[in-house]
Tab-separated table of C-alpha atoms and ligand atoms in Angstrom:
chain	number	residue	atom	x	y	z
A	1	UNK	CA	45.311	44.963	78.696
A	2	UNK	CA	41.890	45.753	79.943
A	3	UNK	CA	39.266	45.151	77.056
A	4	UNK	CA	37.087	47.372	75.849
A	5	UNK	CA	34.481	44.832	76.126
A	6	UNK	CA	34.936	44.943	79.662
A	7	UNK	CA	34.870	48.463	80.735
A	8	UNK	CA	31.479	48.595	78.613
A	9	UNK	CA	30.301	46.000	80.767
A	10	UNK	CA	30.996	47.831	83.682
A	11	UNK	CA	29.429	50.905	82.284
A	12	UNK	CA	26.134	49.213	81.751
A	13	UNK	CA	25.830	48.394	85.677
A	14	UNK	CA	26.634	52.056	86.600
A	15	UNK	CA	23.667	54.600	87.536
A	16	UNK	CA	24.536	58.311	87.045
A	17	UNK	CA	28.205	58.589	86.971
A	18	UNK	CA	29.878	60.444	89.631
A	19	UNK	CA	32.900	61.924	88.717
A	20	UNK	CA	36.291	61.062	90.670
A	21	UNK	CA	39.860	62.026	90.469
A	22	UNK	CA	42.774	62.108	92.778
A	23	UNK	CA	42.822	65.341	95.055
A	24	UNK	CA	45.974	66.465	93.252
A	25	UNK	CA	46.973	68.357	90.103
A	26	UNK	CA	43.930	69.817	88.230
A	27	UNK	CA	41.277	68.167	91.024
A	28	UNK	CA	39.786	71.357	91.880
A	29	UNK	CA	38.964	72.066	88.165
A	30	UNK	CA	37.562	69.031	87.417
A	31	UNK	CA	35.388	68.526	90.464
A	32	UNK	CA	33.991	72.166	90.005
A	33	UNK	CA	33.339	71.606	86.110
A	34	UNK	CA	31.717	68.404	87.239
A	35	UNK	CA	29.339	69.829	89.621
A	36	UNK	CA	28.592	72.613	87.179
A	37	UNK	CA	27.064	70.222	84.656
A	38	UNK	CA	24.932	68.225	88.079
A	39	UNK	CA	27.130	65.417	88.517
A	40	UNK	CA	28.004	63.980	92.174
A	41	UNK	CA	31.845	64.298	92.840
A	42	UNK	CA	34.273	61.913	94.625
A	43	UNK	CA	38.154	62.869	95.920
A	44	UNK	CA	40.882	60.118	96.338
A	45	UNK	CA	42.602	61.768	99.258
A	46	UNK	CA	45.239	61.526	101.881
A	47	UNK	CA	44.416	62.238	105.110
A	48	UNK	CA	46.956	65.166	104.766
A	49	UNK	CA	45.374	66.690	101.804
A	50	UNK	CA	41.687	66.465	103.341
A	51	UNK	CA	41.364	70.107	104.693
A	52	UNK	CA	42.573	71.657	101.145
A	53	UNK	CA	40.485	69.834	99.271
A	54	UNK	CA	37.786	70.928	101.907
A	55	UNK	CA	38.836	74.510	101.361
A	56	UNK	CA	37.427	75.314	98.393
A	57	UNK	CA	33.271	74.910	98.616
A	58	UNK	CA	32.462	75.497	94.899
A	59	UNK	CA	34.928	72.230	93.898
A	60	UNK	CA	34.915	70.736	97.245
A	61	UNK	CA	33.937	67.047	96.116
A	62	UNK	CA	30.829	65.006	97.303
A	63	UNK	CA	32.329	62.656	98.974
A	64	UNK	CA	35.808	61.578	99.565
A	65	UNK	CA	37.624	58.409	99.595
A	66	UNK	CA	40.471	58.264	101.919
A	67	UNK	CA	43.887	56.604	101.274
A	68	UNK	CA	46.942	56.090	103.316
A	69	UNK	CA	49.111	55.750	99.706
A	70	UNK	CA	48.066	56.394	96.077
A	71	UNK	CA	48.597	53.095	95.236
A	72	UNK	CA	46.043	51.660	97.054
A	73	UNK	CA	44.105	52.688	94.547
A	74	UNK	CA	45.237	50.058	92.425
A	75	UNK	CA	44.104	47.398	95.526
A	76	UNK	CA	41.100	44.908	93.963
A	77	UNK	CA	38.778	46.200	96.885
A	78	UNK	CA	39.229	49.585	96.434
A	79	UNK	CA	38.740	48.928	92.685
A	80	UNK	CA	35.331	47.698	93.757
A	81	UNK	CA	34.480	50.436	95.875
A	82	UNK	CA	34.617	52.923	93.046
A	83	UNK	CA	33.086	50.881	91.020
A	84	UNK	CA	29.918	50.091	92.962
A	85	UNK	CA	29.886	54.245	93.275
A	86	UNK	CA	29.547	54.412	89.766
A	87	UNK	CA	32.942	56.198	89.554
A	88	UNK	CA	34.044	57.234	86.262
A	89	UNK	CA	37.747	58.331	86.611
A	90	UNK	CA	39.337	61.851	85.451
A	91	UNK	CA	43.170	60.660	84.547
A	92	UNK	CA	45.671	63.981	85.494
A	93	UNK	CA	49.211	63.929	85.601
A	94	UNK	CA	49.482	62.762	88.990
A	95	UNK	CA	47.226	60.037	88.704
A	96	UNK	CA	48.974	58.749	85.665
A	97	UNK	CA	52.510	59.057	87.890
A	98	UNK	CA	51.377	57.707	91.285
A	99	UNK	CA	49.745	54.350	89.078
A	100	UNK	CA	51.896	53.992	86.191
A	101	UNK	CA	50.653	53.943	82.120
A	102	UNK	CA	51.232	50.422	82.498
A	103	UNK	CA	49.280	49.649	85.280
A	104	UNK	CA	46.692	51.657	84.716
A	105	UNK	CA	45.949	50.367	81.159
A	106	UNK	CA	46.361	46.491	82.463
A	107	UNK	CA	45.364	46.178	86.267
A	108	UNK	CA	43.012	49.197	86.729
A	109	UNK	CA	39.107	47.962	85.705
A	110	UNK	CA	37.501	51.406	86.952
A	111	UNK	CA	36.464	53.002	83.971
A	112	UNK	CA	38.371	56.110	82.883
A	113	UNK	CA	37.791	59.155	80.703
A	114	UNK	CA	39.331	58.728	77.483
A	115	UNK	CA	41.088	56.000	75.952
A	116	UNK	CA	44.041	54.826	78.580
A	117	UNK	CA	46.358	53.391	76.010
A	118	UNK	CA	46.964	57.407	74.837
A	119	UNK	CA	48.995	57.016	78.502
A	120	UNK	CA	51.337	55.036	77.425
A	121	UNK	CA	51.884	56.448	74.134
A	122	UNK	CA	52.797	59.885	75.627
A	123	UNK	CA	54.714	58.530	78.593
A	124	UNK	CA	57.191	56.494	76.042
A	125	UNK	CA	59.661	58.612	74.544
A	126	UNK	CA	59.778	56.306	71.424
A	127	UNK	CA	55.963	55.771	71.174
A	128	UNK	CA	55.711	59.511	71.260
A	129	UNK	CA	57.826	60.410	68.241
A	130	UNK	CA	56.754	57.422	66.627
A	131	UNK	CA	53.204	58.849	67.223
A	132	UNK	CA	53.867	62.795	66.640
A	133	UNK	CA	56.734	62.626	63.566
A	134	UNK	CA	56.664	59.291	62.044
A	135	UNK	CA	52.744	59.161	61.975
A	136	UNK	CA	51.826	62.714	62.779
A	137	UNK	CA	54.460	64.588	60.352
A	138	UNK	CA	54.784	67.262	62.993
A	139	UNK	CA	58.109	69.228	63.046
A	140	UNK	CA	59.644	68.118	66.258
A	141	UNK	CA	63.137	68.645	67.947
A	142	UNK	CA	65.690	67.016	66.157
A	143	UNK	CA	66.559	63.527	68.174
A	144	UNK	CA	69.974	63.670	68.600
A	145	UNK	CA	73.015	60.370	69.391
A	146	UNK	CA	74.802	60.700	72.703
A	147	UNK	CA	77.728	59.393	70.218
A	148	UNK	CA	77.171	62.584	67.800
A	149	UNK	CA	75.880	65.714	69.223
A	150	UNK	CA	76.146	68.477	66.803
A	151	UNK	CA	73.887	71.374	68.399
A	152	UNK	CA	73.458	72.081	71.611
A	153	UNK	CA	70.901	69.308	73.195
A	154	UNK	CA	68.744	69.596	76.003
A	155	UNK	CA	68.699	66.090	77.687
A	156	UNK	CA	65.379	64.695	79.374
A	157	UNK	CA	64.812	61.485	81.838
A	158	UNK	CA	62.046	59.334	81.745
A	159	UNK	CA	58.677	59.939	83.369
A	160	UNK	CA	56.314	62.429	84.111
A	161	UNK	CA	59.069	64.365	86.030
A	162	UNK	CA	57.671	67.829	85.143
A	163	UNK	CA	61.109	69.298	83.452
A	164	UNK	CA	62.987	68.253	86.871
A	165	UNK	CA	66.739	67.208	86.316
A	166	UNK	CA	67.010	68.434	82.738
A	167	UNK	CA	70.478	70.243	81.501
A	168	UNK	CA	71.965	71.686	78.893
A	169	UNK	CA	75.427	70.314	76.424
A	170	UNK	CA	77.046	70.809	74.097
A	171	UNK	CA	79.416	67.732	73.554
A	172	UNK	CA	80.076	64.307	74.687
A	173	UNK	CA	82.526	65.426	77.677
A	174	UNK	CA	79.727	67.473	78.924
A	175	UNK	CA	77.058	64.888	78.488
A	176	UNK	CA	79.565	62.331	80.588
A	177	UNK	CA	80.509	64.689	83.196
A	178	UNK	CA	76.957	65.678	83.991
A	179	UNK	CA	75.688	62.322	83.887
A	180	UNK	CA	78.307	61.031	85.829
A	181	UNK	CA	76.709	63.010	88.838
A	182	UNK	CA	73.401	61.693	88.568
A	183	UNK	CA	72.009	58.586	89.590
A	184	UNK	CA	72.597	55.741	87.452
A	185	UNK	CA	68.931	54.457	87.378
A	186	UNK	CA	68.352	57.715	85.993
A	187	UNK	CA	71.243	58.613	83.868
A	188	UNK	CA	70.280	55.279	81.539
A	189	UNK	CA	67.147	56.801	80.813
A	190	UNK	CA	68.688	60.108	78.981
A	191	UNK	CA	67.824	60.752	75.795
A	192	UNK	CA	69.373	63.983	73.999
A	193	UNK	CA	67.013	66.391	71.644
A	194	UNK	CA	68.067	69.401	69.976
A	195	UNK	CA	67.543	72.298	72.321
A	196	UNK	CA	64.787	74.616	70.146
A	197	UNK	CA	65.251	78.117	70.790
A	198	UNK	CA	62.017	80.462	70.369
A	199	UNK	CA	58.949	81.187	72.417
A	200	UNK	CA	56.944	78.329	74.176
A	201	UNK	CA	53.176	78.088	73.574
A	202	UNK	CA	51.147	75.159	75.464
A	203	UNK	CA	48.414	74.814	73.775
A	204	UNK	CA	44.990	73.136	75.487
A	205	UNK	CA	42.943	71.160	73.085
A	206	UNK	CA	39.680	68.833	73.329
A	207	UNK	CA	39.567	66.291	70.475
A	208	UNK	CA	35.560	64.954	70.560
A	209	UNK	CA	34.374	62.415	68.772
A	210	UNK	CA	30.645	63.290	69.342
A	211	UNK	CA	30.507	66.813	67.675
A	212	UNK	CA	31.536	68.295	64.920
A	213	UNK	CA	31.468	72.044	65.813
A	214	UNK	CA	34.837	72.419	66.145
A	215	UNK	CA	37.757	72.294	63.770
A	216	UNK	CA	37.121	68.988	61.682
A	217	UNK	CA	39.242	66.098	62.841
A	218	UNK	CA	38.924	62.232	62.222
A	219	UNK	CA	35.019	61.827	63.158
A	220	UNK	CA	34.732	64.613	65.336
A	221	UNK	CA	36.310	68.078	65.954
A	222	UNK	CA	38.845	69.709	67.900
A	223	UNK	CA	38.281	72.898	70.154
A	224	UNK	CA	41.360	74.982	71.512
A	225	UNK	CA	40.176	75.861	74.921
A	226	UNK	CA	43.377	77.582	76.274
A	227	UNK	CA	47.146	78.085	75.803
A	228	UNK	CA	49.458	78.888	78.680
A	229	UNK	CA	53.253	79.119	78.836
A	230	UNK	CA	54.786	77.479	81.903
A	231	UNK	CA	56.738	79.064	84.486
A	232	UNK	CA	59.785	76.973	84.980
A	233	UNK	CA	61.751	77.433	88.316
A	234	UNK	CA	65.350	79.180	87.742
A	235	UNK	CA	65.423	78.856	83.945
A	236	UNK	CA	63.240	81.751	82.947
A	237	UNK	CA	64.933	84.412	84.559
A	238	UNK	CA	68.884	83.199	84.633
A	239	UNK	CA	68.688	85.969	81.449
A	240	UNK	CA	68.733	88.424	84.666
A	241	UNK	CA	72.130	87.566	85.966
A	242	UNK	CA	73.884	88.377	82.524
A	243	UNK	CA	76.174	86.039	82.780
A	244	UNK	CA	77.043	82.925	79.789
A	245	UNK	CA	76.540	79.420	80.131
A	246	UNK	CA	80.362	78.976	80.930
A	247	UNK	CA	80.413	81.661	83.925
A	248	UNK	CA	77.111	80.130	85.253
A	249	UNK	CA	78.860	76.759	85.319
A	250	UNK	CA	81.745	77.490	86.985
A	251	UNK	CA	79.363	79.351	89.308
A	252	UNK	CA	77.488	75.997	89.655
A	253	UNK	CA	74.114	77.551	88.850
A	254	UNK	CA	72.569	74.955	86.934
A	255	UNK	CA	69.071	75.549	84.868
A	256	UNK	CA	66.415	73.945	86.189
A	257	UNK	CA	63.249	73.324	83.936
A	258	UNK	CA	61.064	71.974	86.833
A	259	UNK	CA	57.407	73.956	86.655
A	260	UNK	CA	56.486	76.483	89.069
A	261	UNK	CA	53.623	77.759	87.661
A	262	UNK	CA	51.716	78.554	84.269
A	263	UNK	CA	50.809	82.346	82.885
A	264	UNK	CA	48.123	83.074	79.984
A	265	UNK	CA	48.882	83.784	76.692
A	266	UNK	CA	47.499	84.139	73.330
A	267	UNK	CA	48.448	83.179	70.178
A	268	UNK	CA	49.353	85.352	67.108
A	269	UNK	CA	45.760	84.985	64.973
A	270	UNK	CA	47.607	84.237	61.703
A	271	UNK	CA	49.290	81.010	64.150
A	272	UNK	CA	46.119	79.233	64.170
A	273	UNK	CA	45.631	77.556	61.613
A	274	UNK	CA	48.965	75.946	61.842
A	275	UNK	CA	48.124	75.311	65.659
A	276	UNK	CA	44.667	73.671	65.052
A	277	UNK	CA	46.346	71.938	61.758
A	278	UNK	CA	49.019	70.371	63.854
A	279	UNK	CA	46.215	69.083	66.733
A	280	UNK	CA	43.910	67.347	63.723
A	281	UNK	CA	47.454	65.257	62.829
A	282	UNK	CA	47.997	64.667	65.924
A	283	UNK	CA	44.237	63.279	66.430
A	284	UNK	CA	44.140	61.747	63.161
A	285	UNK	CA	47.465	59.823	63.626
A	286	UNK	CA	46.176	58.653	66.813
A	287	UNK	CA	43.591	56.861	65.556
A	288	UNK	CA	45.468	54.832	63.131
A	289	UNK	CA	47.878	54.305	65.837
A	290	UNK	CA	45.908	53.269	68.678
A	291	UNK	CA	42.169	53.311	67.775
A	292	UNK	CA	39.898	54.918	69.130
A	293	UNK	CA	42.874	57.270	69.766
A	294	UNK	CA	42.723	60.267	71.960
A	295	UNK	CA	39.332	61.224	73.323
A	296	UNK	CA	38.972	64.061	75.510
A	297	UNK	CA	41.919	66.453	76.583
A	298	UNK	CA	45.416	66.711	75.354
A	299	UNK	CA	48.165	69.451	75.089
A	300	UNK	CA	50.774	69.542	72.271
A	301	UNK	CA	54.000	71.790	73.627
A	302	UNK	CA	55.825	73.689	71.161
A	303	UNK	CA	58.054	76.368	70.643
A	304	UNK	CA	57.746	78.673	67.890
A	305	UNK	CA	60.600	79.716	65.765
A	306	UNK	CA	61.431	83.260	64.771
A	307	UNK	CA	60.428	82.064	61.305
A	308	UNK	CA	57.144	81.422	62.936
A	309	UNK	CA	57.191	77.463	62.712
A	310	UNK	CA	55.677	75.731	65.832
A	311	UNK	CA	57.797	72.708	66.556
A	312	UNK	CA	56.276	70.626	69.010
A	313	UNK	CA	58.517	68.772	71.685
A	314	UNK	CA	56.249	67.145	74.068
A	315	UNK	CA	52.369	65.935	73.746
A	316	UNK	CA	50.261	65.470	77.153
A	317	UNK	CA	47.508	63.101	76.354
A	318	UNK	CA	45.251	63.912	78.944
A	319	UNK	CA	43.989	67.291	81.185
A	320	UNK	CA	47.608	69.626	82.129
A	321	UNK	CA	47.888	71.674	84.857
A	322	UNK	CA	47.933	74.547	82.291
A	323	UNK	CA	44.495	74.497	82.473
A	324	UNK	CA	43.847	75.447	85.708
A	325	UNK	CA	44.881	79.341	84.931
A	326	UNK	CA	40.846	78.606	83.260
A	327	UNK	CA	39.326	77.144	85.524
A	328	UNK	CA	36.633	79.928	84.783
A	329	UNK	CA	37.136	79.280	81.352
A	330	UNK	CA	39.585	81.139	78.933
A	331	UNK	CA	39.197	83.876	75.768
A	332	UNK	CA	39.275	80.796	73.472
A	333	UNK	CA	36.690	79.134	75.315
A	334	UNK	CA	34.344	82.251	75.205
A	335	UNK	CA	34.636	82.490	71.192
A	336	UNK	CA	34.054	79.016	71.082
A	337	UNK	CA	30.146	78.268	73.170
A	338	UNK	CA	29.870	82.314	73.830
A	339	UNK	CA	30.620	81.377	77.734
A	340	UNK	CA	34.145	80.435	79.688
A	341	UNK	CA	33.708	76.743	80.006
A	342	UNK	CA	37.041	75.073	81.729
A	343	UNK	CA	38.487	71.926	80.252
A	344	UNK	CA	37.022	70.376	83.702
A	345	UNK	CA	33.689	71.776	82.797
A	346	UNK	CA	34.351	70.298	79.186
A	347	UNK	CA	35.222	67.091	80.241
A	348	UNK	CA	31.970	66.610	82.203
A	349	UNK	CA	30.102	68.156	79.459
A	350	UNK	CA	31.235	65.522	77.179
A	351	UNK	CA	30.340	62.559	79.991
A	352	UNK	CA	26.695	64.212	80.485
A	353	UNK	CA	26.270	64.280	76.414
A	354	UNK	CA	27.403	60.017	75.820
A	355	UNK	CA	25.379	59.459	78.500
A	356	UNK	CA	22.510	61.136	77.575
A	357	UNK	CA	22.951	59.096	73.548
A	358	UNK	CA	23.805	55.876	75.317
A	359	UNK	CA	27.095	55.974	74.066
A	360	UNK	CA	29.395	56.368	76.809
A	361	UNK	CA	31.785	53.724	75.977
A	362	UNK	CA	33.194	55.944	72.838
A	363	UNK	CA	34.304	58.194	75.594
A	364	UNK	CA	35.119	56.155	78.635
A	365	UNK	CA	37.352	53.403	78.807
B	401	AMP	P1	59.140	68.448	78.958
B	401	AMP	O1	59.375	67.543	80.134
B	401	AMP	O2	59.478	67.809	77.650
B	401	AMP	O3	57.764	69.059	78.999
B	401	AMP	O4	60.168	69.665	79.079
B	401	AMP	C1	60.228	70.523	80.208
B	401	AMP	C2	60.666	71.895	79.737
B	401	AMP	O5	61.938	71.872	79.099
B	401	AMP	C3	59.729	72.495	78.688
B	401	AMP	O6	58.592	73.059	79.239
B	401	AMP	C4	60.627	73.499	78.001
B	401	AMP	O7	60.785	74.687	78.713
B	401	AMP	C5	61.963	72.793	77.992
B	401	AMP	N1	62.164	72.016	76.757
B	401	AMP	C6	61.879	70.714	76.565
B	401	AMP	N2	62.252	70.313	75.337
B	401	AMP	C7	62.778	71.383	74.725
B	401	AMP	C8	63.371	71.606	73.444
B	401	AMP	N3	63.528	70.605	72.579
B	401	AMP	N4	63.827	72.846	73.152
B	401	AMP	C9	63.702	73.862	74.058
B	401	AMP	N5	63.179	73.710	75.282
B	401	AMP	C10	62.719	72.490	75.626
């Protein structure tokens, strides 16, 4: 693992950080929030992307770096390059799947916004409840045996595969026909949870450690910058074809839960307090966990009940793609500094503020 010791290092040979993600994802956001707040940009393209990531002049980065593959990125010469930039790296959801958790907390010595071990602990099923019920006491989705389902399950593969292959069952003969069809590499990775039925919130917090203006969490504050609710391909509207979950198999329409695209919502008022309550757990049993624990962006997904409980089945420790619906800011944003400020915006704001204190290195490693 990559010391903190070392990234500080690297920190105190950098001039003014320039901020750089891969042209993917939530890119545009975070280059535009970045150059909102004065700093110099840099893309991690393909020469395919180029001319989209050109398209846009208000987030069009500075500069751009150009790769042939995404894991070049990982190559010790590129490494160098961004470091001799001064490149302080934006982690997304791409850029945690094209290098790995793994990889990126061991082999990657550019330093990177937030603490990179959170990557891990969101990307490992067992970390993850370890983190958000054992630690956290959040109500989550129950965890359910392959050997004992008793409700119907929803069952989820490994990785940052954005909903894609998930199904439905209801008993084991359903569970072994289905995975029977899928590839075995994948199939091993199934795990079963109890399929929560309700509304889905996504909510968009900022945990900072340097401020305590927000809603008090370990020795900072959390601010709520956004929820969305996520479009998911042919799941969302299979309601339209009236038809049950028997007739729809023998049909072979399958759900899919793969994302297509996020809408805005907001949140019941008397929900808050239970959604900001949940988020200082979450923070608080980070930091026992995994100290400093989660710095910067992260997004707990829930469903609410009908008795109005928000059970939370999935946390994304870093920016989500949610966000981007705000990428002039959301209504949560504007009751909170009495402007829209994205999460991009945020994130830079937070960079421009350690630097300014000479303490970057509680927010970048
Ligand atoms: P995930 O990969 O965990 O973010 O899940 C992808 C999608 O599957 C979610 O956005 C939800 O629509 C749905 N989903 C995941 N887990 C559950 C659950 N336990 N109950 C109901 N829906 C779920």
């Amino acid at each position: 693992m990559i010391s903190r010791e070392k990234i500080k290092k690297t920190l105190s040979s950098y001039g003014k950080p320039v901020i750089s993600t891969i042209c993917s994802h939530s890119a545009l956001q975070i280059f535009a929030g970045a150059k909102e707040e004065g700093f110099k940009t840099l893309g991690i393209c393909t020469k395919d992307r180029l001319e989209t990531y050109r398209a846009f002049p208000h987030a069009r980065p500075d500069e751009f770096l150009v790769v042939d593959s995404y894991s070049d990125i990982l190559k010790p010469e590129f490494q160098k390059k961004l470091i001799e930039k001064s490149a302080i790296i934006v982690p997304h959801g791409s850029f945690v799947e094209y290098l790995g958790p793994k990889r990126i907390e061991n082999d990657f010595e550019v330093p990177v916004f937030g603490n990179r071990q959170v990557l891990d602990w969101e990307g490992n099923r067992v970390k993850e409840r370890k983190w958000l019920e054992a630690a956290a006491k959040l109500r989550m989705p129950k965890d359910v045996s392959s050997e004992n389902i008793d409700c119907l399950c929803i069952v989820k593969f490994d990785g940052a595969r954005g909903g894609s292959g998930y199904f439905l069952v209801s008993d084991k003969k359903e569970l072994e026909e289905k995975l029977s069809k899928m590839p075995k590499d994948v199939a091993k990775t199934a795990t079963l949870q109890e399929y929560v039925v309700g509304r889905r919130y996504y909510f968009h917090y900022f945990y900072t450690p340097l401020s305590k203006d927000g809603f008090s969490a370990g020795n900072g504050s959390i601010e709520l910058l956004g929820i969305d609710r996520r479009d998911e391909s042919n799941i969302d509207e299979l309601h339209r074809l009236g038809m049950d979950r028997d007739e729809l198999q023998r049909r072979a329409i399958n759900p899919s839960y793969t994302v297509t695209g996020n809408q805005p919502v907001v949140l019941r008022e008397s929900l808050l307090p239970a959604a900001f309550s949940d988020a200082k757990k979450v923070v608080e049993a980070s930091i026992k966990l995994f100290s400093p624990g989660i710095v910067g962006p992260f997004c707990l997904e829930t469903v609410c009940t009908p008795d109005l409980k928000l059970v939370t089945f999935e946390v994304s420790a870093r920016i989500v793609a949610g966000t981007n619906i705000y990428s002039d800011g959301s209504q949560y944003s504007q009751l909170f500094f009495g402007e829209r400020v994205s999460m991009g915006r945020r994130l830079a704001q937070e960079i421009k503020c350690a630097a300014k204190n000479g303490v970057l290195d509680k927010v970048v490693y």
